[in-house]
PDB file of C-alpha atoms and ligand atoms in Angstrom:
ATOM      1  CA  MET A 662      86.852  87.626  84.526  1.00  0.00           C
ATOM      2  CA  SER A 663      88.282  88.914  87.825  1.00  0.00           C
ATOM      3  CA  GLN A 664      91.305  91.187  87.979  1.00  0.00           C
ATOM      4  CA  PRO A 665      94.604  89.236  88.182  1.00  0.00           C
ATOM      5  CA  VAL A 666      96.745  89.639  91.266  1.00  0.00           C
ATOM      6  CA  ALA A 667     100.473  90.354  90.951  1.00  0.00           C
ATOM      7  CA  LEU A 668     102.299  89.484  94.159  1.00  0.00           C
ATOM      8  CA  THR A 669     105.767  91.025  94.357  1.00  0.00           C
ATOM      9  CA  ARG A 670     108.424  91.329  97.040  1.00  0.00           C
ATOM     10  CA  ALA A 671     110.641  94.323  97.755  1.00  0.00           C
ATOM     11  CA  ILE A 672     114.368  94.076  97.012  1.00  0.00           C
ATOM     12  CA  SER A 673     116.565  93.011  99.929  1.00  0.00           C
ATOM     13  CA  PRO A 674     119.158  95.555 101.091  1.00  0.00           C
ATOM     14  CA  ASN A 675     121.525  92.573 100.773  1.00  0.00           C
ATOM     15  CA  LEU A 676     120.886  91.995  97.050  1.00  0.00           C
ATOM     16  CA  GLU A 677     124.625  92.180  96.332  1.00  0.00           C
ATOM     17  CA  HIS A 678     125.002  88.806  98.107  1.00  0.00           C
ATOM     18  CA  CYS A 679     122.598  87.070  95.721  1.00  0.00           C
ATOM     19  CA  GLU A 680     123.176  83.645  94.239  1.00  0.00           C
ATOM     20  CA  LEU A 681     124.877  83.592  90.823  1.00  0.00           C
ATOM     21  CA  THR A 682     125.164  80.512  88.607  1.00  0.00           C
ATOM     22  CA  HIS A 683     125.569  81.472  84.938  1.00  0.00           C
ATOM     23  CA  VAL A 684     126.463  85.152  85.165  1.00  0.00           C
ATOM     24  CA  ALA A 685     129.704  86.692  86.418  1.00  0.00           C
ATOM     25  CA  PRO A 686     129.562  88.956  89.494  1.00  0.00           C
ATOM     26  CA  GLN A 687     129.206  92.655  88.656  1.00  0.00           C
ATOM     27  CA  PRO A 688     128.696  95.663  90.945  1.00  0.00           C
ATOM     28  CA  LEU A 689     124.990  96.127  91.670  1.00  0.00           C
ATOM     29  CA  ASP A 690     123.350  99.537  91.978  1.00  0.00           C
ATOM     30  CA  LEU A 691     120.639  99.018  94.612  1.00  0.00           C
ATOM     31  CA  ALA A 692     118.912 102.353  93.961  1.00  0.00           C
ATOM     32  CA  ARG A 693     118.761 101.651  90.225  1.00  0.00           C
ATOM     33  CA  ALA A 694     117.472  98.132  90.851  1.00  0.00           C
ATOM     34  CA  ARG A 695     114.731  99.591  93.070  1.00  0.00           C
ATOM     35  CA  GLU A 696     113.795 102.182  90.459  1.00  0.00           C
ATOM     36  CA  GLN A 697     113.522  99.494  87.757  1.00  0.00           C
ATOM     37  CA  HIS A 698     111.549  97.240  90.097  1.00  0.00           C
ATOM     38  CA  HIS A 699     109.131 100.106  90.766  1.00  0.00           C
ATOM     39  CA  ARG A 700     108.637 100.596  87.012  1.00  0.00           C
ATOM     40  CA  TYR A 701     108.039  96.852  86.694  1.00  0.00           C
ATOM     41  CA  GLU A 702     105.316  96.997  89.348  1.00  0.00           C
ATOM     42  CA  GLU A 703     103.732 100.064  87.751  1.00  0.00           C
ATOM     43  CA  THR A 704     103.699  98.288  84.391  1.00  0.00           C
ATOM     44  CA  LEU A 705     101.970  95.257  85.895  1.00  0.00           C
ATOM     45  CA  LYS A 706      99.322  97.651  87.206  1.00  0.00           C
ATOM     46  CA  ARG A 707      98.956  99.257  83.756  1.00  0.00           C
ATOM     47  CA  MET A 708      98.487  95.755  82.336  1.00  0.00           C
ATOM     48  CA  GLY A 709      95.530  95.295  84.658  1.00  0.00           C
ATOM     49  CA  CYS A 710      96.955  93.644  87.789  1.00  0.00           C
ATOM     50  CA  GLU A 711      96.005  94.394  91.364  1.00  0.00           C
ATOM     51  CA  LEU A 712      99.446  94.729  92.929  1.00  0.00           C
ATOM     52  CA  HIS A 713     100.350  93.394  96.383  1.00  0.00           C
ATOM     53  CA  ARG A 714     103.906  93.692  97.680  1.00  0.00           C
ATOM     54  CA  ILE A 715     105.503  91.742 100.548  1.00  0.00           C
ATOM     55  CA  PRO A 716     108.289  93.586 102.394  1.00  0.00           C
ATOM     56  CA  GLY A 717     111.866  92.570 101.558  1.00  0.00           C
ATOM     57  CA  ASP A 718     114.079  90.821 104.085  1.00  0.00           C
ATOM     58  CA  VAL A 719     117.706  91.604 104.823  1.00  0.00           C
ATOM     59  CA  ALA A 720     118.259  87.898 105.616  1.00  0.00           C
ATOM     60  CA  PHE A 721     117.339  86.852 102.072  1.00  0.00           C
ATOM     61  CA  PRO A 722     119.390  88.549  99.334  1.00  0.00           C
ATOM     62  CA  ASP A 723     117.314  86.964  96.531  1.00  0.00           C
ATOM     63  CA  CYS A 724     113.852  87.552  98.023  1.00  0.00           C
ATOM     64  CA  VAL A 725     112.763  89.892  95.197  1.00  0.00           C
ATOM     65  CA  PHE A 726     112.681  86.804  92.935  1.00  0.00           C
ATOM     66  CA  ILE A 727     109.381  85.689  94.437  1.00  0.00           C
ATOM     67  CA  GLU A 728     108.456  83.479  91.481  1.00  0.00           C
ATOM     68  CA  ASP A 729     110.783  80.771  92.774  1.00  0.00           C
ATOM     69  CA  THR A 730     108.921  80.349  96.057  1.00  0.00           C
ATOM     70  CA  ALA A 731     105.537  79.131  94.802  1.00  0.00           C
ATOM     71  CA  VAL A 732     103.577  77.602  91.951  1.00  0.00           C
ATOM     72  CA  VAL A 733     100.112  79.151  92.053  1.00  0.00           C
ATOM     73  CA  LEU A 734      97.475  77.041  90.327  1.00  0.00           C
ATOM     74  CA  ALA A 735      93.834  78.041  89.979  1.00  0.00           C
ATOM     75  CA  GLU A 736      92.899  75.566  92.702  1.00  0.00           C
ATOM     76  CA  LEU A 737      95.912  75.560  95.023  1.00  0.00           C
ATOM     77  CA  ALA A 738      99.209  77.289  95.831  1.00  0.00           C
ATOM     78  CA  VAL A 739     102.183  74.939  96.081  1.00  0.00           C
ATOM     79  CA  VAL A 740     104.937  76.579  98.107  1.00  0.00           C
ATOM     80  CA  THR A 741     108.274  75.282  96.888  1.00  0.00           C
ATOM     81  CA  ARG A 742     111.463  74.206  98.597  1.00  0.00           C
ATOM     82  CA  PRO A 743     114.077  76.306  96.721  1.00  0.00           C
ATOM     83  CA  GLY A 744     117.143  74.539  95.419  1.00  0.00           C
ATOM     84  CA  VAL A 745     119.763  76.586  97.261  1.00  0.00           C
ATOM     85  CA  ASP A 746     120.050  76.803 101.056  1.00  0.00           C
ATOM     86  CA  SER A 747     120.267  80.603 101.084  1.00  0.00           C
ATOM     87  CA  ARG A 748     116.733  80.856  99.625  1.00  0.00           C
ATOM     88  CA  ARG A 749     114.843  78.256 101.718  1.00  0.00           C
ATOM     89  CA  GLY A 750     113.674  80.799 104.305  1.00  0.00           C
ATOM     90  CA  GLU A 751     112.079  83.026 101.662  1.00  0.00           C
ATOM     91  CA  THR A 752     109.002  80.840 101.492  1.00  0.00           C
ATOM     92  CA  ALA A 753     107.451  81.522 104.927  1.00  0.00           C
ATOM     93  CA  ALA A 754     106.325  85.094 104.189  1.00  0.00           C
ATOM     94  CA  VAL A 755     105.096  84.121 100.735  1.00  0.00           C
ATOM     95  CA  ALA A 756     103.082  81.182 102.064  1.00  0.00           C
ATOM     96  CA  GLN A 757     101.451  83.464 104.612  1.00  0.00           C
ATOM     97  CA  ALA A 758     100.580  86.054 101.942  1.00  0.00           C
ATOM     98  CA  LEU A 759      99.137  83.455  99.557  1.00  0.00           C
ATOM     99  CA  GLU A 760      96.689  82.170 102.192  1.00  0.00           C
ATOM    100  CA  ARG A 761      94.542  85.193 101.361  1.00  0.00           C
ATOM    101  CA  TRP A 762      93.781  83.743  97.902  1.00  0.00           C
ATOM    102  CA  ARG A 763      94.470  79.995  97.916  1.00  0.00           C
ATOM    103  CA  ARG A 764      94.714  76.862  99.975  1.00  0.00           C
ATOM    104  CA  VAL A 765      98.464  76.578 100.524  1.00  0.00           C
ATOM    105  CA  VAL A 766     100.489  73.356 100.568  1.00  0.00           C
ATOM    106  CA  GLU A 767     104.270  73.005 100.858  1.00  0.00           C
ATOM    107  CA  LEU A 768     106.892  70.747  99.321  1.00  0.00           C
ATOM    108  CA  THR A 769     109.077  68.904 101.806  1.00  0.00           C
ATOM    109  CA  ALA A 770     112.614  67.422 101.851  1.00  0.00           C
ATOM    110  CA  PRO A 771     114.161  65.844  99.871  1.00  0.00           C
ATOM    111  CA  ALA A 772     112.247  67.759  97.192  1.00  0.00           C
ATOM    112  CA  THR A 773     113.795  70.870  95.727  1.00  0.00           C
ATOM    113  CA  LEU A 774     111.937  73.002  93.222  1.00  0.00           C
ATOM    114  CA  ASP A 775     112.251  76.630  92.082  1.00  0.00           C
ATOM    115  CA  GLY A 776     109.056  78.121  90.690  1.00  0.00           C
ATOM    116  CA  GLY A 777     111.128  79.478  87.799  1.00  0.00           C
ATOM    117  CA  ASP A 778     111.337  75.895  86.609  1.00  0.00           C
ATOM    118  CA  VAL A 779     107.587  75.481  86.138  1.00  0.00           C
ATOM    119  CA  ILE A 780     105.556  76.488  83.088  1.00  0.00           C
ATOM    120  CA  CYS A 781     101.809  75.908  82.912  1.00  0.00           C
ATOM    121  CA  LEU A 782     100.386  75.362  79.407  1.00  0.00           C
ATOM    122  CA  GLY A 783      96.720  74.535  79.597  1.00  0.00           C
ATOM    123  CA  ARG A 784      96.460  71.594  81.995  1.00  0.00           C
ATOM    124  CA  THR A 785     100.118  70.566  81.670  1.00  0.00           C
ATOM    125  CA  LEU A 786     102.872  71.642  84.041  1.00  0.00           C
ATOM    126  CA  TYR A 787     106.352  71.477  82.498  1.00  0.00           C
ATOM    127  CA  VAL A 788     109.155  71.218  85.054  1.00  0.00           C
ATOM    128  CA  GLY A 789     112.747  72.035  84.111  1.00  0.00           C
ATOM    129  CA  ARG A 790     115.385  69.620  85.383  1.00  0.00           C
ATOM    130  CA  SER A 791     117.741  72.424  86.412  1.00  0.00           C
ATOM    131  CA  THR A 792     120.392  72.421  89.122  1.00  0.00           C
ATOM    132  CA  ARG A 793     117.641  73.810  91.423  1.00  0.00           C
ATOM    133  CA  SER A 794     114.820  71.307  90.887  1.00  0.00           C
ATOM    134  CA  ASN A 795     115.082  67.572  91.446  1.00  0.00           C
ATOM    135  CA  ARG A 796     112.970  64.508  90.682  1.00  0.00           C
ATOM    136  CA  ALA A 797     111.414  64.537  94.159  1.00  0.00           C
ATOM    137  CA  GLY A 798     110.383  68.142  93.503  1.00  0.00           C
ATOM    138  CA  SER A 799     108.502  67.322  90.313  1.00  0.00           C
ATOM    139  CA  ASP A 800     107.084  64.145  91.916  1.00  0.00           C
ATOM    140  CA  GLN A 801     105.689  66.076  94.897  1.00  0.00           C
ATOM    141  CA  LEU A 802     104.299  68.749  92.590  1.00  0.00           C
ATOM    142  CA  ALA A 803     102.622  65.968  90.597  1.00  0.00           C
ATOM    143  CA  ASN A 804     101.178  64.468  93.793  1.00  0.00           C
ATOM    144  CA  TRP A 805      99.352  67.755  94.403  1.00  0.00           C
ATOM    145  CA  ALA A 806      98.522  68.671  90.817  1.00  0.00           C
ATOM    146  CA  GLU A 807      97.585  65.388  89.129  1.00  0.00           C
ATOM    147  CA  PRO A 808      94.456  64.820  91.266  1.00  0.00           C
ATOM    148  CA  LEU A 809      93.341  68.274  90.076  1.00  0.00           C
ATOM    149  CA  GLY A 810      93.629  67.156  86.448  1.00  0.00           C
ATOM    150  CA  TYR A 811      97.109  68.444  85.573  1.00  0.00           C
ATOM    151  CA  ALA A 812      99.745  66.382  83.787  1.00  0.00           C
ATOM    152  CA  VAL A 813     103.337  66.985  84.928  1.00  0.00           C
ATOM    153  CA  ARG A 814     106.220  66.575  82.451  1.00  0.00           C
ATOM    154  CA  ASP A 815     109.944  66.985  83.031  1.00  0.00           C
ATOM    155  CA  VAL A 816     111.989  69.019  80.541  1.00  0.00           C
ATOM    156  CA  ASP A 817     115.763  68.721  80.129  1.00  0.00           C
ATOM    157  CA  LEU A 818     117.620  72.025  80.115  1.00  0.00           C
ATOM    158  CA  GLY A 819     120.747  73.424  78.498  1.00  0.00           C
ATOM    159  CA  PRO A 820     123.154  75.873  80.147  1.00  0.00           C
ATOM    160  CA  CYS A 821     120.661  78.196  81.825  1.00  0.00           C
ATOM    161  CA  LEU A 822     119.356  78.728  85.354  1.00  0.00           C
ATOM    162  CA  HIS A 823     115.686  77.786  85.056  1.00  0.00           C
ATOM    163  CA  LEU A 824     113.177  76.489  82.526  1.00  0.00           C
ATOM    164  CA  LYS A 825     111.753  80.007  82.380  1.00  0.00           C
ATOM    165  CA  SER A 826     115.173  81.284  81.255  1.00  0.00           C
ATOM    166  CA  ALA A 827     114.670  79.089  78.181  1.00  0.00           C
ATOM    167  CA  ALA A 828     110.920  79.237  77.581  1.00  0.00           C
ATOM    168  CA  THR A 829     107.768  80.978  78.820  1.00  0.00           C
ATOM    169  CA  ALA A 830     104.101  80.614  77.899  1.00  0.00           C
ATOM    170  CA  LEU A 831     102.636  83.511  75.913  1.00  0.00           C
ATOM    171  CA  SER A 832      99.217  81.868  76.157  1.00  0.00           C
ATOM    172  CA  GLY A 833      97.796  78.404  76.791  1.00  0.00           C
ATOM    173  CA  ASP A 834      99.165  77.079  73.504  1.00  0.00           C
ATOM    174  CA  THR A 835     102.123  79.317  72.550  1.00  0.00           C
ATOM    175  CA  VAL A 836     105.684  79.270  73.879  1.00  0.00           C
ATOM    176  CA  LEU A 837     108.443  81.861  73.483  1.00  0.00           C
ATOM    177  CA  ILE A 838     111.570  79.719  73.380  1.00  0.00           C
ATOM    178  CA  ASN A 839     115.345  79.705  73.075  1.00  0.00           C
ATOM    179  CA  PRO A 840     115.777  76.392  71.222  1.00  0.00           C
ATOM    180  CA  ASP A 841     119.457  76.223  72.247  1.00  0.00           C
ATOM    181  CA  TRP A 842     118.502  75.953  75.932  1.00  0.00           C
ATOM    182  CA  CYS A 843     115.600  73.505  75.802  1.00  0.00           C
ATOM    183  CA  ASP A 844     114.320  70.976  73.302  1.00  0.00           C
ATOM    184  CA  PRO A 845     111.438  72.475  71.281  1.00  0.00           C
ATOM    185  CA  SER A 846     109.791  69.039  71.046  1.00  0.00           C
ATOM    186  CA  SER A 847     109.267  69.159  74.847  1.00  0.00           C
ATOM    187  CA  PHE A 848     106.078  71.168  74.384  1.00  0.00           C
ATOM    188  CA  GLY A 849     104.076  68.792  72.195  1.00  0.00           C
ATOM    189  CA  ASP A 850     102.080  70.576  69.528  1.00  0.00           C
ATOM    190  CA  ALA A 851     102.335  74.057  71.094  1.00  0.00           C
ATOM    191  CA  ARG A 852     103.031  76.913  68.711  1.00  0.00           C
ATOM    192  CA  LEU A 853     106.670  77.992  69.215  1.00  0.00           C
ATOM    193  CA  ILE A 854     108.101  81.476  68.731  1.00  0.00           C
ATOM    194  CA  PRO A 855     111.916  81.340  68.815  1.00  0.00           C
ATOM    195  CA  VAL A 856     113.840  84.255  70.294  1.00  0.00           C
ATOM    196  CA  ALA A 857     115.980  86.289  67.888  1.00  0.00           C
ATOM    197  CA  PRO A 858     119.359  84.503  67.633  1.00  0.00           C
ATOM    198  CA  ALA A 859     121.265  87.532  68.945  1.00  0.00           C
ATOM    199  CA  GLU A 860     119.014  87.675  72.065  1.00  0.00           C
ATOM    200  CA  PRO A 861     119.430  84.340  73.898  1.00  0.00           C
ATOM    201  CA  TRP A 862     118.054  85.750  77.188  1.00  0.00           C
ATOM    202  CA  ALA A 863     114.818  86.993  75.603  1.00  0.00           C
ATOM    203  CA  ALA A 864     112.586  83.958  76.226  1.00  0.00           C
ATOM    204  CA  ASN A 865     111.685  85.129  79.728  1.00  0.00           C
ATOM    205  CA  SER A 866     108.386  87.017  79.753  1.00  0.00           C
ATOM    206  CA  VAL A 867     105.168  87.454  81.750  1.00  0.00           C
ATOM    207  CA  CYS A 868     101.692  87.044  80.284  1.00  0.00           C
ATOM    208  CA  VAL A 869      98.984  89.257  81.845  1.00  0.00           C
ATOM    209  CA  ASN A 870      95.467  89.456  80.443  1.00  0.00           C
ATOM    210  CA  GLY A 871      96.730  88.216  77.055  1.00  0.00           C
ATOM    211  CA  ALA A 872      99.455  90.884  76.799  1.00  0.00           C
ATOM    212  CA  ILE A 873     103.175  90.218  77.254  1.00  0.00           C
ATOM    213  CA  LEU A 874     105.712  91.916  79.512  1.00  0.00           C
ATOM    214  CA  MET A 875     109.338  91.729  78.339  1.00  0.00           C
ATOM    215  CA  PRO A 876     112.657  93.455  79.101  1.00  0.00           C
ATOM    216  CA  GLU A 877     113.278  96.426  76.801  1.00  0.00           C
ATOM    217  CA  ALA A 878     116.715  95.008  75.894  1.00  0.00           C
ATOM    218  CA  PHE A 879     115.353  92.562  73.311  1.00  0.00           C
ATOM    219  CA  PRO A 880     113.777  94.553  70.441  1.00  0.00           C
ATOM    220  CA  ALA A 881     114.194  91.868  67.776  1.00  0.00           C
ATOM    221  CA  THR A 882     112.366  89.278  69.875  1.00  0.00           C
ATOM    222  CA  ARG A 883     109.761  91.864  70.839  1.00  0.00           C
ATOM    223  CA  GLN A 884     109.075  92.341  67.121  1.00  0.00           C
ATOM    224  CA  ARG A 885     108.564  88.589  66.694  1.00  0.00           C
ATOM    225  CA  VAL A 886     106.087  88.512  69.594  1.00  0.00           C
ATOM    226  CA  GLU A 887     104.193  91.504  68.191  1.00  0.00           C
ATOM    227  CA  GLU A 888     104.109  89.949  64.724  1.00  0.00           C
ATOM    228  CA  ALA A 889     102.557  86.874  66.330  1.00  0.00           C
ATOM    229  CA  GLY A 890      99.686  89.117  67.422  1.00  0.00           C
ATOM    230  CA  TYR A 891     100.511  90.012  71.040  1.00  0.00           C
ATOM    231  CA  GLU A 892     100.453  93.432  72.643  1.00  0.00           C
ATOM    232  CA  VAL A 893     103.870  93.901  74.305  1.00  0.00           C
ATOM    233  CA  PHE A 894     104.854  96.067  77.276  1.00  0.00           C
ATOM    234  CA  THR A 895     108.566  96.530  78.009  1.00  0.00           C
ATOM    235  CA  VAL A 896     110.523  97.555  81.097  1.00  0.00           C
ATOM    236  CA  PRO A 897     114.179  98.276  81.852  1.00  0.00           C
ATOM    237  CA  ALA A 898     115.422  95.167  83.646  1.00  0.00           C
ATOM    238  CA  ASP A 899     119.196  95.145  83.264  1.00  0.00           C
ATOM    239  CA  GLU A 900     120.043  95.876  86.917  1.00  0.00           C
ATOM    240  CA  LEU A 901     118.267  92.808  88.333  1.00  0.00           C
ATOM    241  CA  ALA A 902     119.603  90.821  85.350  1.00  0.00           C
ATOM    242  CA  LYS A 903     123.024  91.248  87.020  1.00  0.00           C
ATOM    243  CA  ALA A 904     121.519  89.200  89.891  1.00  0.00           C
ATOM    244  CA  GLU A 905     120.452  86.624  87.284  1.00  0.00           C
ATOM    245  CA  GLY A 906     116.782  87.599  87.463  1.00  0.00           C
ATOM    246  CA  GLY A 907     114.412  88.097  84.542  1.00  0.00           C
ATOM    247  CA  VAL A 908     110.960  89.664  84.398  1.00  0.00           C
ATOM    248  CA  SER A 909     109.015  86.549  85.341  1.00  0.00           C
ATOM    249  CA  CYS A 910     111.078  86.034  88.504  1.00  0.00           C
ATOM    250  CA  CYS A 911     109.827  89.211  90.160  1.00  0.00           C
ATOM    251  CA  SER A 912     106.130  88.346  90.471  1.00  0.00           C
ATOM    252  CA  LEU A 913     103.537  85.674  90.984  1.00  0.00           C
ATOM    253  CA  VAL A 914     100.605  86.523  88.707  1.00  0.00           C
ATOM    254  CA  PHE A 915      97.324  84.666  89.193  1.00  0.00           C
ATOM    255  CA  GLU A 916      93.577  85.095  89.117  1.00  0.00           C
ATOM    256  CA  ALA A 917      92.233  86.256  92.474  1.00  0.00           C
TER     257      ALA A 917
HETATM  258  C1  LIG B2040     119.113  82.916  92.072  1.00  0.00           C
HETATM  259  O1  LIG B2040     120.164  82.511  91.583  1.00  0.00           O
HETATM  260  O2  LIG B2040     118.348  82.182  92.680  1.00  0.00           O
HETATM  261  C2  LIG B2040     118.774  84.377  91.905  1.00  0.00           C
HETATM  262  N1  LIG B2040     119.967  85.162  91.944  1.00  0.00           N
HETATM  263  C3  LIG B2040     118.038  84.613  90.606  1.00  0.00           C
HETATM  264  C4  LIG B2040     116.717  83.894  90.550  1.00  0.00           C
HETATM  265  C5  LIG B2040     115.980  84.177  89.303  1.00  0.00           C
HETATM  266  N2  LIG B2040     114.711  83.539  89.317  1.00  0.00           N
HETATM  267  C6  LIG B2040     114.127  83.026  88.259  1.00  0.00           C
HETATM  268  O3  LIG B2040     114.691  82.990  87.166  1.00  0.00           O
HETATM  269  N3  LIG B2040     112.922  82.512  88.407  1.00  0.00           N
END
């Protein structure tokens, strides 16, 4: 198997003007965010990724959250149309970078879709119906993905930003989930690992080469993931969490 690529984007000097939906504004320490982001990138490398970073952009406060700008399938990269105006312009640089590895297609108005709303389990794409992603977004994604053999299913969400705030795939048949934020029956017969009740934000993770990357702030959920048989890597991620970002948001990980 080839080495996976992790595509990241540097933090904007304007991060303090990021979008916030479910978290209250707090002072952001840009230097600390950059240090934690660097450790995140180094950890992806330790997990076996070839790391590629796009420069940040002062015009786009949220550009570090590159996950929202594309859904990278094995066959095709679907560049999204993010659900808030301030993030629409983030996609151009990402689309250009992805052309190195994939044919690139783009969603168009009236579709809105954030990549953080899309989970791939086997040949099924689950799309969260968040405030960022609309029916036209999942329909256009389906128009690209169904001819390739993917099924596309919408998932209703509770009070969280994205589907990946509520659930992420640990493998092709296992989901780490906060059952208070999305309906566990959404994922068919997948094996479900619930987050520890005291750690509602712990469902967001990244799977690389069969191992799992999680924030270090969720030890009880980490233990559950390890007991399920996964090797777990952790990183400090609390500074970008103030910008409402989790670990999955900061990379696009895919086979080269
Ligand atoms: C936003 O609200 O768009 C950013 N402040 C955070 C985006 C986090 N992305 C993600 O969960 N995929």
